[in-house]
Coordinates of N, CA, C and O in Angstrom, one line a residue:
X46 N 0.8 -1.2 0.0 CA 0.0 0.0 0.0 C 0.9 1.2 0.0 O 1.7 1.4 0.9
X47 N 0.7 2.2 -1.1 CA 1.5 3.3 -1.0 C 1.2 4.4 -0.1 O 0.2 4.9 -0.3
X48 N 1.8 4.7 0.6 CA 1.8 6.0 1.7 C 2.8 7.2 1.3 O 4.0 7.1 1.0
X49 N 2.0 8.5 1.6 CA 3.4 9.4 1.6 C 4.8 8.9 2.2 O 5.8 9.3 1.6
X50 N 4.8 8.3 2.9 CA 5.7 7.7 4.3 C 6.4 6.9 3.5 O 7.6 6.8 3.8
X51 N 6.0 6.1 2.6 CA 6.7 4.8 1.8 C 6.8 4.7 0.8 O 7.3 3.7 0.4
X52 N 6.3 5.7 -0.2 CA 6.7 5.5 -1.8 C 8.0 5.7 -2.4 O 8.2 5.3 -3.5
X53 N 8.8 6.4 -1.6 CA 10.6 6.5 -1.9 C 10.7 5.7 -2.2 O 10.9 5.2 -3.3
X54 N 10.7 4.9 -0.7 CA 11.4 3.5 -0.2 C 10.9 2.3 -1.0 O 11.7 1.3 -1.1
X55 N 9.5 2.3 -1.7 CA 9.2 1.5 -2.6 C 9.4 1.7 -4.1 O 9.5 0.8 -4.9
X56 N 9.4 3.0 -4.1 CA 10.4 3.4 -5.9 C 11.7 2.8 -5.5 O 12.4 2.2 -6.3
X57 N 11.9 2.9 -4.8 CA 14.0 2.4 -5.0 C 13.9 1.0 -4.9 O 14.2 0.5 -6.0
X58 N 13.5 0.2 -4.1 CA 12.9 -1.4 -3.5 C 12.7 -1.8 -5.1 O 13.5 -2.7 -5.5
X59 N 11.7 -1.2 -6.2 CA 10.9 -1.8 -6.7 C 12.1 -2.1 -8.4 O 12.3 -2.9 -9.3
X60 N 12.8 -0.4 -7.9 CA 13.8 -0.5 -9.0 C 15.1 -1.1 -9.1 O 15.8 -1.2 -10.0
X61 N 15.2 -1.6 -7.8 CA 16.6 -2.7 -7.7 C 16.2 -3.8 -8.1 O 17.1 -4.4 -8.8
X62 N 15.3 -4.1 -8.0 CA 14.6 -5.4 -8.3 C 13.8 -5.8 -9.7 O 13.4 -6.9 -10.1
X63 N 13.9 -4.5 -10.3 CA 13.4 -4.7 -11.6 C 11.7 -5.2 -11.5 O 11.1 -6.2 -11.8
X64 N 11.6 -4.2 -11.1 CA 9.5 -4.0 -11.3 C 9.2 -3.0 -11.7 O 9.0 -2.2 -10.9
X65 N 9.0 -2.7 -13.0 CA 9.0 -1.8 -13.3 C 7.5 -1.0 -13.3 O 7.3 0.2 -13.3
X66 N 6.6 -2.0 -13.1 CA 5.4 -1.7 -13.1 C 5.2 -0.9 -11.6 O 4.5 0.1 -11.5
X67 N 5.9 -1.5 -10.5 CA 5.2 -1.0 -9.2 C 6.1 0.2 -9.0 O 5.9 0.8 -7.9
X68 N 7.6 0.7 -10.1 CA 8.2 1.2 -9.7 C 7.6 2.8 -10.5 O 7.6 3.8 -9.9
X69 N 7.2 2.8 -11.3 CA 6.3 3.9 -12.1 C 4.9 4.3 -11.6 O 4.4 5.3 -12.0
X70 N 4.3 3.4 -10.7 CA 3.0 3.5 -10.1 C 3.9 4.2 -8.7 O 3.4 5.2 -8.3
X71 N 5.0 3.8 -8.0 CA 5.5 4.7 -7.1 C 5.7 6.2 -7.2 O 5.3 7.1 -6.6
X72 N 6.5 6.0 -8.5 CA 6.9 7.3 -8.8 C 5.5 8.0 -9.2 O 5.2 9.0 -8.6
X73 N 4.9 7.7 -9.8 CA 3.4 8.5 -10.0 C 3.1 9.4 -8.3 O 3.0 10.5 -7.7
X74 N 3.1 8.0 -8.2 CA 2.2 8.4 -6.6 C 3.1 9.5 -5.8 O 2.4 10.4 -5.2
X75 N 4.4 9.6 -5.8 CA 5.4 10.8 -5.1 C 4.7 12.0 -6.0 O 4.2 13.0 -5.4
X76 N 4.7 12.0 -7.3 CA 4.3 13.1 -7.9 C 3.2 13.4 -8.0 O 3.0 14.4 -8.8
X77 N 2.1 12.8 -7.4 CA 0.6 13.4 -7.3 C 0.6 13.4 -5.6 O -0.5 13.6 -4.9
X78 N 1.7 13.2 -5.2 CA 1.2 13.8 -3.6 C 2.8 14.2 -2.7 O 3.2 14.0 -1.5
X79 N 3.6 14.8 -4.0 CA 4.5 15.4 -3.4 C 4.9 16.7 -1.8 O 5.8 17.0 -1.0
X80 N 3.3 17.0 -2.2 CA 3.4 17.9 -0.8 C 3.5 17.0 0.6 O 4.3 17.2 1.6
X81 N 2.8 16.3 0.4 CA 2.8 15.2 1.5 C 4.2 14.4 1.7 O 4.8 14.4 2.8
X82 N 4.7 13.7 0.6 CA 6.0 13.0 0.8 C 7.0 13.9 1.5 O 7.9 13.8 2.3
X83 N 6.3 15.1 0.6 CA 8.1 15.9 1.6 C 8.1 16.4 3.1 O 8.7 17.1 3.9
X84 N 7.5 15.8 3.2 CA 7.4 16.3 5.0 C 7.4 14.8 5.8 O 7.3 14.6 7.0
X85 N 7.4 13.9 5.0 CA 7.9 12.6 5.6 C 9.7 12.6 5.5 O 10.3 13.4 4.8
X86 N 10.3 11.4 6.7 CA 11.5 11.8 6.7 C 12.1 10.7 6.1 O 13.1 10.2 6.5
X87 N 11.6 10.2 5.0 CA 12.2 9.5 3.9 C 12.7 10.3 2.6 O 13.7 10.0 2.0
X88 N 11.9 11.4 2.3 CA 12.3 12.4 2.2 C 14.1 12.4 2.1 O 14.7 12.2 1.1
X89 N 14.5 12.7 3.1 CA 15.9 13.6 3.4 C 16.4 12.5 2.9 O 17.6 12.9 2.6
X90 N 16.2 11.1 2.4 CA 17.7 10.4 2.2 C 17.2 10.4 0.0 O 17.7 9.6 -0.8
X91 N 16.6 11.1 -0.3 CA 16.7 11.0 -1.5 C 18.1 11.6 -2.4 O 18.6 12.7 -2.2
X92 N 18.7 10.6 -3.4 CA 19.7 11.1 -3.5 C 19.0 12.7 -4.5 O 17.8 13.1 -4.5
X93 N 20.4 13.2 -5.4 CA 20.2 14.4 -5.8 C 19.5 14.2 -7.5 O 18.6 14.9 -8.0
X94 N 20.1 13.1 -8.1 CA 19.5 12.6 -9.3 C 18.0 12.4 -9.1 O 17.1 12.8 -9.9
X95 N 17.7 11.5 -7.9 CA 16.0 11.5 -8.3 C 15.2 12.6 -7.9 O 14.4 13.1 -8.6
X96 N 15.4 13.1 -6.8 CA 14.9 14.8 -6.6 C 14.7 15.8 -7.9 O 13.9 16.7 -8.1
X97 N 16.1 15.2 -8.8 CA 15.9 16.1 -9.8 C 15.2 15.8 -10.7 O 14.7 16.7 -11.4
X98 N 14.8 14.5 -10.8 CA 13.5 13.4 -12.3 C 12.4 14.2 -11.3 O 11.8 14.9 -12.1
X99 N 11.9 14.5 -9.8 CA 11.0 14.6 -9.4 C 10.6 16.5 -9.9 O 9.5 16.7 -10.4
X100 N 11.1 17.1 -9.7 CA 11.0 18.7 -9.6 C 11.2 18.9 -11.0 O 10.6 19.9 -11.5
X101 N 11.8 18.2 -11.8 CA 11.9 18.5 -13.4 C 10.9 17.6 -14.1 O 11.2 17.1 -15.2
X102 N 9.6 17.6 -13.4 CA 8.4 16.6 -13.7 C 7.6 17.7 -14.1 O 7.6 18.7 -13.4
X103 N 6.6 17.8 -15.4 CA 5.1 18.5 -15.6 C 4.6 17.8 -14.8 O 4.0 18.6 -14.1
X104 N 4.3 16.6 -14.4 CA 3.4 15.8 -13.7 C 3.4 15.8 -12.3 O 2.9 14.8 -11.8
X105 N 4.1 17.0 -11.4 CA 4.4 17.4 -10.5 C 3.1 17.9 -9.3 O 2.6 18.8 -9.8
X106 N 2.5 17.7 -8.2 CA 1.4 18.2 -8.2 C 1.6 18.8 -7.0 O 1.9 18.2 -5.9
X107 N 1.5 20.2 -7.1 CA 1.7 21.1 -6.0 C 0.7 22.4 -6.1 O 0.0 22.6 -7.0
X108 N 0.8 23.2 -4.7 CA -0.2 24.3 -5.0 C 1.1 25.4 -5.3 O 0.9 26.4 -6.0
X109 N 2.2 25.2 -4.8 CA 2.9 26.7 -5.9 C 4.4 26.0 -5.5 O 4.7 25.1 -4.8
X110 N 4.8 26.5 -6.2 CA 6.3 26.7 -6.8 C 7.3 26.7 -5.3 O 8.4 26.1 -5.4
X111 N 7.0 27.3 -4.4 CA 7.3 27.4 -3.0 C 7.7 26.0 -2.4 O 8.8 25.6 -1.8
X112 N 6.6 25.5 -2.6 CA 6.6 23.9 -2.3 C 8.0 23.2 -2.8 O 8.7 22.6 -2.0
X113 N 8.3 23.4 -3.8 CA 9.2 22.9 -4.6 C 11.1 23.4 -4.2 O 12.1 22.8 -4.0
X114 N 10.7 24.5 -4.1 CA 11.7 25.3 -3.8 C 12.3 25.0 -2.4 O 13.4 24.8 -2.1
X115 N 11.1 25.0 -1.5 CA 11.8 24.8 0.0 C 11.6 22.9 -0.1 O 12.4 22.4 0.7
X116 N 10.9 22.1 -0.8 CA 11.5 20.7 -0.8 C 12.8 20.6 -0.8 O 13.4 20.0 0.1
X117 N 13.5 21.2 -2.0 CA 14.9 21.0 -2.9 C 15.7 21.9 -1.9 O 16.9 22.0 -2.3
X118 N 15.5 22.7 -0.6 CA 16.3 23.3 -0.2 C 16.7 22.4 1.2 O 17.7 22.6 1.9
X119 N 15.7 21.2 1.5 CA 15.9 21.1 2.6 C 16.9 19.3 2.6 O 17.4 18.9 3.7

């Protein structure tokens, strides 16, 4: 079950292992509830390459730009 709390951890899980299907349903899910993930503390161990696939997404879902800005700052 995806949670703000666990979709990192199951994008990375899903892509070591070559699932590609549950690893794109992860990544979806960070990006339609990015506000939420980022205030989980799974969060902080994302390296700098996927932060950047995530913030350099149109499919990004936030209410402003702020959000993004203080994610990528912290």
């Amino acid at each position: 079950h995806l949670h703000p709390s666990n979709c990192l951890g199951i994008e990375h899980f899903a892509h070591l292992h070559s699932c590609t299907k549950l690893e794109a349903e992860a990544h979806q899910f960070t990006l339609e509830n990015f506000s939420s993930v980022v205030e989980c503390e799974e969060f902080l161990q994302v390296p700098l390459e996927r932060l950047l696939t995530y913030i350099a997404s149109d499919l990004i879902d936030v209410r402003n730009e702020e959000t993004v800005y203080e994610a990528a700052m912290r």
